[in-house]
mmCIF file of C-alpha atoms and ligand atoms in Angstrom:
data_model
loop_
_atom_site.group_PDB
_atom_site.id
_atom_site.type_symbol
_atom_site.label_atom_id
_atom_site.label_comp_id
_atom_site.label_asym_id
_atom_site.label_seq_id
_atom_site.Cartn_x
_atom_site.Cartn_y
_atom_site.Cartn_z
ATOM 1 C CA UNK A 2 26.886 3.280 7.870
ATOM 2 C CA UNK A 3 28.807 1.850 5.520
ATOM 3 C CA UNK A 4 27.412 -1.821 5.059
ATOM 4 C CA UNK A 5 24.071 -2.181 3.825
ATOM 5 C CA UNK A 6 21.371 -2.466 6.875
ATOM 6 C CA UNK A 7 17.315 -3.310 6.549
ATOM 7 C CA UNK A 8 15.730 0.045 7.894
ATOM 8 C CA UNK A 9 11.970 0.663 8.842
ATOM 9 C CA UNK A 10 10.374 2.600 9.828
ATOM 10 C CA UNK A 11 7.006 2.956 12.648
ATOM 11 C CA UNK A 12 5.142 5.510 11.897
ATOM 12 C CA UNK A 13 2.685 5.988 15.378
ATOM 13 C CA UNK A 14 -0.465 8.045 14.599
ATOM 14 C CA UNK A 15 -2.756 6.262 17.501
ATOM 15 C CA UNK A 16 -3.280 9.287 19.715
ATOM 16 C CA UNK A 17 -6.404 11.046 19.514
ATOM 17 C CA UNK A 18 -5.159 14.384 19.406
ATOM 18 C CA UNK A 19 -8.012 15.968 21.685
ATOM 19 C CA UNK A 20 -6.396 18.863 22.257
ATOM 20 C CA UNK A 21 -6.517 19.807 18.634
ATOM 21 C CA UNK A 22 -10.424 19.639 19.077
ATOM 22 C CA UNK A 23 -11.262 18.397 16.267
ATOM 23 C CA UNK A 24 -13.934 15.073 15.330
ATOM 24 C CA UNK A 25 -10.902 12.942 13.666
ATOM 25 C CA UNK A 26 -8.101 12.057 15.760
ATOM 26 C CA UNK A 27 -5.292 13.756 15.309
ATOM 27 C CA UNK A 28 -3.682 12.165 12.391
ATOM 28 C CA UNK A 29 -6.449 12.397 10.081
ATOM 29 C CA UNK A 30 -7.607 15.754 9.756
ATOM 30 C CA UNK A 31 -6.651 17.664 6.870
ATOM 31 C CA UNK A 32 -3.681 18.634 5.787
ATOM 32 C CA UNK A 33 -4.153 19.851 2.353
ATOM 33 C CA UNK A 34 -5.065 17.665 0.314
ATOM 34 C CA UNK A 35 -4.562 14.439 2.458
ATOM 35 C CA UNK A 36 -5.379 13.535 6.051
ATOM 36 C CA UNK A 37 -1.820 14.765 8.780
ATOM 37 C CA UNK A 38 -0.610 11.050 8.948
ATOM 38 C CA UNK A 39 0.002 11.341 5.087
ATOM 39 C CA UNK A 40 2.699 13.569 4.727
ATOM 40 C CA UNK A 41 4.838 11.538 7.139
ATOM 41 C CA UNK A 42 4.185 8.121 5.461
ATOM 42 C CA UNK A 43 5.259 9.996 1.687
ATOM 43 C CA UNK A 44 8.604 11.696 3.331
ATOM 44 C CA UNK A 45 9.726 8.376 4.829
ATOM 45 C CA UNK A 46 8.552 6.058 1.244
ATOM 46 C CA UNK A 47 10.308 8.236 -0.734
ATOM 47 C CA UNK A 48 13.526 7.746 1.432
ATOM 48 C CA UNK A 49 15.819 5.426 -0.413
ATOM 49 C CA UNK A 50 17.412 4.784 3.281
ATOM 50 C CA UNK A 51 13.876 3.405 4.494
ATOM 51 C CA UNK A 52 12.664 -0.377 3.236
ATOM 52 C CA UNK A 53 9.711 -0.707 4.813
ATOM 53 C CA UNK A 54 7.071 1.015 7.028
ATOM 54 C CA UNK A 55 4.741 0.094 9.395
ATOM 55 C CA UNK A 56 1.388 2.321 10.412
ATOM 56 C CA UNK A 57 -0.062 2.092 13.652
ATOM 57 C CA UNK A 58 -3.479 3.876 13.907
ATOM 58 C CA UNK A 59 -6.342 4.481 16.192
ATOM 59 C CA UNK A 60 -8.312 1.608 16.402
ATOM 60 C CA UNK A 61 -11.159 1.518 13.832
ATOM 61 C CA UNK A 62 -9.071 3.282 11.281
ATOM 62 C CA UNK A 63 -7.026 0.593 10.079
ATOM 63 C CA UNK A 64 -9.328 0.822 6.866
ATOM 64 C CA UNK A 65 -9.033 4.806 5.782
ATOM 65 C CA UNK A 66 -5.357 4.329 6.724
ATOM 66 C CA UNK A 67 -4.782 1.698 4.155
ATOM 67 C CA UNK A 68 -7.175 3.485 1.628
ATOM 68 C CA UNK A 69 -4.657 6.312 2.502
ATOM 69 C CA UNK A 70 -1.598 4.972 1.679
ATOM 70 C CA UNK A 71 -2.624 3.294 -1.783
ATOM 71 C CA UNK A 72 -4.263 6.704 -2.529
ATOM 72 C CA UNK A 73 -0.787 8.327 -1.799
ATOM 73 C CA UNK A 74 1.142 5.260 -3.743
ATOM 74 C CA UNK A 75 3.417 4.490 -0.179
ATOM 75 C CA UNK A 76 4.324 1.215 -1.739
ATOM 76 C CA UNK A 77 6.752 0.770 1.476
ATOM 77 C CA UNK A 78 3.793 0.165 4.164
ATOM 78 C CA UNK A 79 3.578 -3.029 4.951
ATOM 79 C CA UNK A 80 0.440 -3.434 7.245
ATOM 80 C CA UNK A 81 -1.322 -0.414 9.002
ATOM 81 C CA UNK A 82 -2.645 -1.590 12.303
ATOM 82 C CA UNK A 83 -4.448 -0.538 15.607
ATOM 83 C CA UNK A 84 -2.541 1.496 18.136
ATOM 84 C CA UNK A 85 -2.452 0.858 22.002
ATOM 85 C CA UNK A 86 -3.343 3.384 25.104
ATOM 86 C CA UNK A 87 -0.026 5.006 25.107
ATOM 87 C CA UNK A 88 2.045 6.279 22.895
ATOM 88 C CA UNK A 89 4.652 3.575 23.856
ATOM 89 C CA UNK A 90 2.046 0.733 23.767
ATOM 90 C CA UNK A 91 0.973 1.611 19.997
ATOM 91 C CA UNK A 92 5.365 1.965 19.172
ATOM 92 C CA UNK A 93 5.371 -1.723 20.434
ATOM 93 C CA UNK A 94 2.602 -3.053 18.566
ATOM 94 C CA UNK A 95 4.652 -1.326 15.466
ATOM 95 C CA UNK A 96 7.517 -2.525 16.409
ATOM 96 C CA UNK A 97 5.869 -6.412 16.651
ATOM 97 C CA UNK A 98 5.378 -5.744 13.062
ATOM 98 C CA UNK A 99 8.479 -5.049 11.682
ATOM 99 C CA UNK A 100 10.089 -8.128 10.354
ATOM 100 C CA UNK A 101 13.056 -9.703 12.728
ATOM 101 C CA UNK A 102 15.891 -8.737 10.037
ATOM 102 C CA UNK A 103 15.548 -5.311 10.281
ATOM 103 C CA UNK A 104 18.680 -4.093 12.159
ATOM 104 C CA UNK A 105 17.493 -0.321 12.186
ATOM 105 C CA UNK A 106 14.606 0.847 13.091
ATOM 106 C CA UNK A 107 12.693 4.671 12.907
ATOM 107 C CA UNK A 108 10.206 5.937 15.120
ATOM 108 C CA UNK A 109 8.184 8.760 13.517
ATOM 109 C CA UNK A 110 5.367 10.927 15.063
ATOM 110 C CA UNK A 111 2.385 11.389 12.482
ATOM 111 C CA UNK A 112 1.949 14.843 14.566
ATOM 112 C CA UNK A 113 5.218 16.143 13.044
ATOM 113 C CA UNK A 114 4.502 16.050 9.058
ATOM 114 C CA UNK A 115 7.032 18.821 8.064
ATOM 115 C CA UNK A 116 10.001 15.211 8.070
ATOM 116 C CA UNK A 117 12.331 15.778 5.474
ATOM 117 C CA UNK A 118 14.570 13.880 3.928
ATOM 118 C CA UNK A 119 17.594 15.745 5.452
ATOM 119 C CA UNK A 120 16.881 14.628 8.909
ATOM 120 C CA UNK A 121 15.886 11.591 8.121
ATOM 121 C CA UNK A 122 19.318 11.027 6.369
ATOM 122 C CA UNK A 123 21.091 13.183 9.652
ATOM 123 C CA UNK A 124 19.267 10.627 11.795
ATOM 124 C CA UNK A 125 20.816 7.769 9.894
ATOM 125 C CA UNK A 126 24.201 9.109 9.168
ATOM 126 C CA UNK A 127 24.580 9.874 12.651
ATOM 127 C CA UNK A 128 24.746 5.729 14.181
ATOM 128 C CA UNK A 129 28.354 4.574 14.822
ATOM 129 C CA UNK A 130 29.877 1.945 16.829
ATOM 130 C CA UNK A 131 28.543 2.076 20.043
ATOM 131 C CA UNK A 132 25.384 4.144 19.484
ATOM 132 C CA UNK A 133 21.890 2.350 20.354
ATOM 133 C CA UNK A 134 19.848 5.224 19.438
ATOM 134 C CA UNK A 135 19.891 8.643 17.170
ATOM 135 C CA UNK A 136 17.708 11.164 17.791
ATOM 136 C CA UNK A 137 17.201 14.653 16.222
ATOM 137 C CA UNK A 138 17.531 17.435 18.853
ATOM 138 C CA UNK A 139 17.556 21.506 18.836
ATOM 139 C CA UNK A 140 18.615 24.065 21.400
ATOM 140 C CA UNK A 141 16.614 25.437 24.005
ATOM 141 C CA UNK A 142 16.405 29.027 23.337
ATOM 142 C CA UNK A 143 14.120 30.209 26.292
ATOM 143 C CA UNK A 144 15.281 30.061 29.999
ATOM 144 C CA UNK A 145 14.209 27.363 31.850
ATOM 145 C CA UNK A 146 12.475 27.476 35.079
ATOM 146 C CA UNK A 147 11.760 24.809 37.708
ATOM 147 C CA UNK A 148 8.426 25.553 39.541
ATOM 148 C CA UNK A 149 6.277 24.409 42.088
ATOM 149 C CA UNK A 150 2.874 23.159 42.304
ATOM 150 C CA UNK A 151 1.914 26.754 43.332
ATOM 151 C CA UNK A 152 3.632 27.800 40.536
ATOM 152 C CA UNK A 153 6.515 29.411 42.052
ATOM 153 C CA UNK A 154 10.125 29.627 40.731
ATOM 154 C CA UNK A 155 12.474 26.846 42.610
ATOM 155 C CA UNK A 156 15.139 27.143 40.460
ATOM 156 C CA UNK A 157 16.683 28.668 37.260
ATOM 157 C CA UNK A 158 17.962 25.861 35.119
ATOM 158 C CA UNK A 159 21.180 25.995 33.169
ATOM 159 C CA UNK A 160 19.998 25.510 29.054
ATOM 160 C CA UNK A 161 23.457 24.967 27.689
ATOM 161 C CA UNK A 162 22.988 21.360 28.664
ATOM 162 C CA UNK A 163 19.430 20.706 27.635
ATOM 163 C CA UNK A 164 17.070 20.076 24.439
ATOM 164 C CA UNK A 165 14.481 19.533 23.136
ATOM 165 C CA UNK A 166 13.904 16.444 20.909
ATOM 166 C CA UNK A 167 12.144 15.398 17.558
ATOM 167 C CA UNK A 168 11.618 12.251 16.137
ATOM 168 C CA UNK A 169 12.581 10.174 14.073
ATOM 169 C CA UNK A 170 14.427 8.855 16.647
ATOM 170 C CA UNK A 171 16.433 5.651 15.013
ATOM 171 C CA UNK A 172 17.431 2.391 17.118
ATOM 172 C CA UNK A 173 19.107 -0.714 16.891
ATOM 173 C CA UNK A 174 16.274 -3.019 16.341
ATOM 174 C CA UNK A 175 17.518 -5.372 19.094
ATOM 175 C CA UNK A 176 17.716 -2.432 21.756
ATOM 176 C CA UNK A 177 14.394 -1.070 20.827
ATOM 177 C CA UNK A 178 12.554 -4.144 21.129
ATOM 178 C CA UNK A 179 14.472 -4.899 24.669
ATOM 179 C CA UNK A 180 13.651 -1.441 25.619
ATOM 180 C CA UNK A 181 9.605 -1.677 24.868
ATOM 181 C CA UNK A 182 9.522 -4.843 27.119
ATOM 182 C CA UNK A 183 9.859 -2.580 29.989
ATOM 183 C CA UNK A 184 6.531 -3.250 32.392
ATOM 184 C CA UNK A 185 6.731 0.395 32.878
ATOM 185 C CA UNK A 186 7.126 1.725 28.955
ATOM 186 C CA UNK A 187 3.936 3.464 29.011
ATOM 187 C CA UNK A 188 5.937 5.840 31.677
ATOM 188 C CA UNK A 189 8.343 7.241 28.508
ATOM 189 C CA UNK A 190 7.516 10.150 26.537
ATOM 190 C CA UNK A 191 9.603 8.810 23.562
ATOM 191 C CA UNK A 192 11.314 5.807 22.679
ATOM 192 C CA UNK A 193 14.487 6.973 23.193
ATOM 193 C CA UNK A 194 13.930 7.517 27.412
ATOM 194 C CA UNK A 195 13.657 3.837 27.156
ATOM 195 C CA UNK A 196 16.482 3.153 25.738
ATOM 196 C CA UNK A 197 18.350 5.266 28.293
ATOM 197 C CA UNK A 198 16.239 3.175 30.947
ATOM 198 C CA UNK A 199 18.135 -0.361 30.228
ATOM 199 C CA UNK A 200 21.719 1.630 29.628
ATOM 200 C CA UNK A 201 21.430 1.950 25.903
ATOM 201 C CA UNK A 202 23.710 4.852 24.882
ATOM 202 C CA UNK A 203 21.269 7.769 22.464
ATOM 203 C CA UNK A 204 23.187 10.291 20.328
ATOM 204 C CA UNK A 205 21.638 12.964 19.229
ATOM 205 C CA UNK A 206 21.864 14.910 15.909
ATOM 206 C CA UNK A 207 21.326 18.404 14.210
ATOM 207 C CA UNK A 208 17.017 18.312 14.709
ATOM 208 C CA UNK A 209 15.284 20.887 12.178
ATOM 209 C CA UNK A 210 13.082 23.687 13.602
ATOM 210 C CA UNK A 211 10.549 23.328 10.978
ATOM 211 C CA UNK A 212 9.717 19.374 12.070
ATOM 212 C CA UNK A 213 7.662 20.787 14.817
ATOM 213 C CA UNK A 214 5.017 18.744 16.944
ATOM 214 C CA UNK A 215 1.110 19.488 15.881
ATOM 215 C CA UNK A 216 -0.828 19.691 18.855
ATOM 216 C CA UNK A 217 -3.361 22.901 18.876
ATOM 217 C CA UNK A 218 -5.412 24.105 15.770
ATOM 218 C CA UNK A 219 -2.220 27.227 15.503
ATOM 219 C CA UNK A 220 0.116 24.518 15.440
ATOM 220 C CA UNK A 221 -1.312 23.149 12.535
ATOM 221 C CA UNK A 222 -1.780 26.519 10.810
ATOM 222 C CA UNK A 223 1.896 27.063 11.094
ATOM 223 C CA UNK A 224 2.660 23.691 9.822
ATOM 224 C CA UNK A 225 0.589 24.952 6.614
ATOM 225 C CA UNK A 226 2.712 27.910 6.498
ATOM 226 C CA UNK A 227 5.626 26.356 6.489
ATOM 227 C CA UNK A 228 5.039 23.726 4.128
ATOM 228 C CA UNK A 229 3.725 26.339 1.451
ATOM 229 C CA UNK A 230 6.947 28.848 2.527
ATOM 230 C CA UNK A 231 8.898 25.788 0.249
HETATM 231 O O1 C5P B 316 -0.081 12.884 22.031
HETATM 232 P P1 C5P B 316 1.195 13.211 21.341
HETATM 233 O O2 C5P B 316 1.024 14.220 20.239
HETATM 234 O O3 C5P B 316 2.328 13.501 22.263
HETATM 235 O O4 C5P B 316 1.608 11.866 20.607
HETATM 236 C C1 C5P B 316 2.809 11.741 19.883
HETATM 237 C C2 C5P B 316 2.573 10.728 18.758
HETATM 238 O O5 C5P B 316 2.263 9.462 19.315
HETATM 239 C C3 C5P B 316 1.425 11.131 17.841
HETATM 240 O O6 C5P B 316 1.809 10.949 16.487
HETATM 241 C C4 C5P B 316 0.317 10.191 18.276
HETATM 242 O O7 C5P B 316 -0.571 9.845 17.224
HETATM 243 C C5 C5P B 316 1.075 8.967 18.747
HETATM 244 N N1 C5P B 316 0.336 8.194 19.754
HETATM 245 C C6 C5P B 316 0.003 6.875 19.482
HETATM 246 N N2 C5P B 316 -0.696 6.143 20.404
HETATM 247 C C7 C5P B 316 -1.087 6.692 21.568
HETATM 248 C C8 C5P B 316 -0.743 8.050 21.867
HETATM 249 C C9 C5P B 316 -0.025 8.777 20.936
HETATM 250 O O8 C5P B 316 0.332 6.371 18.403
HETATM 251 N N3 C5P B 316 -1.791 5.966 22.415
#
């Protein structure tokens, strides 16, 4: 974009993660040195593109998260506050946060810490006239099968025309915040099925296949691995 646009970000690290099976939700157990949440708070305050950040945590947190960020130096968050019972709920409480002069605003998973800079920048490169939303999105490489609830095949689904999608996932502030006033947001997976909901247009951009999702104790091993491959 050419002009110069306020940018935030919402970084939502509310879930509790229970399939990861550990004692800490999700975004706080350890990865290296600092808790998960921590690596996405220090790729998106390092951005230049990003002015401010808001935290949304499980409730009862809202302390170690801000003893967190000063221990990191994320100069950038603003507030870290309590998250809501879905994913969507604890985006809109983030969202309520963000100050009404942002025009752009991020939506970042704590469960994907491997953000970098290049898809944050990809993410924000890729809004032009007419986009509501940018989202990061890769290739599906496996074939695709519907099935039923007795687990057999119904159909073989054509790839070429699907994804899968990461976050950040940008939006025009105004869209977003029409978008989580849906009475049904808790329904969407991410923000950006929302957006689609109330006719926004979503583009989506280049993702990067090391930004994966943490969810099991492997995922997070391969996380590890990748961030020490560097
Ligand atoms: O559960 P899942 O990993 O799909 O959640 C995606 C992201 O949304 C995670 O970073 C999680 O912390 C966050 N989340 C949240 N509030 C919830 C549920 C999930 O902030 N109630």
């Amino acid at each position: 974009m050419a002009e110069v646009v306020a940018v935030w970000a919402v970084v939502v690290a509310a879930g509790s993660g229970e399939r990861l099976g550990a004692e800490h939700p999700k975004a706080f157990v350890a990865f290296g040195d600092n808790p998960l949440v921590a690596a996405s708070v220090s790729a998106l305050d390092d951005h230049p593109g990003i002015d401010g950040i808001v935290l949304v945590v499980p409730a009862g947190w809202e302390e170690r998260a801000t003893f967190m960020v000063d221990d990191i130096g994320a100069g950038k968050v603003s507030i870290a506050i309590a998250g809501g019972a879905s994913r969507s709920d604890s985006v809109a409480l983030g969202v309520a946060e963000v100050p009404t002069d942002a025009v752009l605003i991020l939506v970042h998973d704590a469960a994907r810490p491997l953000v970098s800079a290049e898809l944050i920048d990809r993410v924000l490169a890729g809004f032009y006239d007419g986009a509501d939303g940018v989202i990061p999105a890769l290739p599906i490489v496996d074939t695709v099968k519907r099935v039923d609830g007795a687990g057999r095949v119904v159909e073989t689904v054509e790839r070429a025309d699907l994804c899968t999608v990461q976050t950040p996932q940008g939006f025009l502030a105004d869209v977003l915040r029409r978008a989580l006033a849906a009475p049904d947001r808790a329904t969407g997976t991410d923000c950006a099925s929302l957006v689609e909901r109330i006719g926004g247009t979503v583009v989506t951009v280049e993702g990067d296949p090391r930004a994966i999702k943490i969810t099991t104790r492997d995922d997070l091993r391969r996380a590890e691995e990748l961030r020490d491959a560097d």
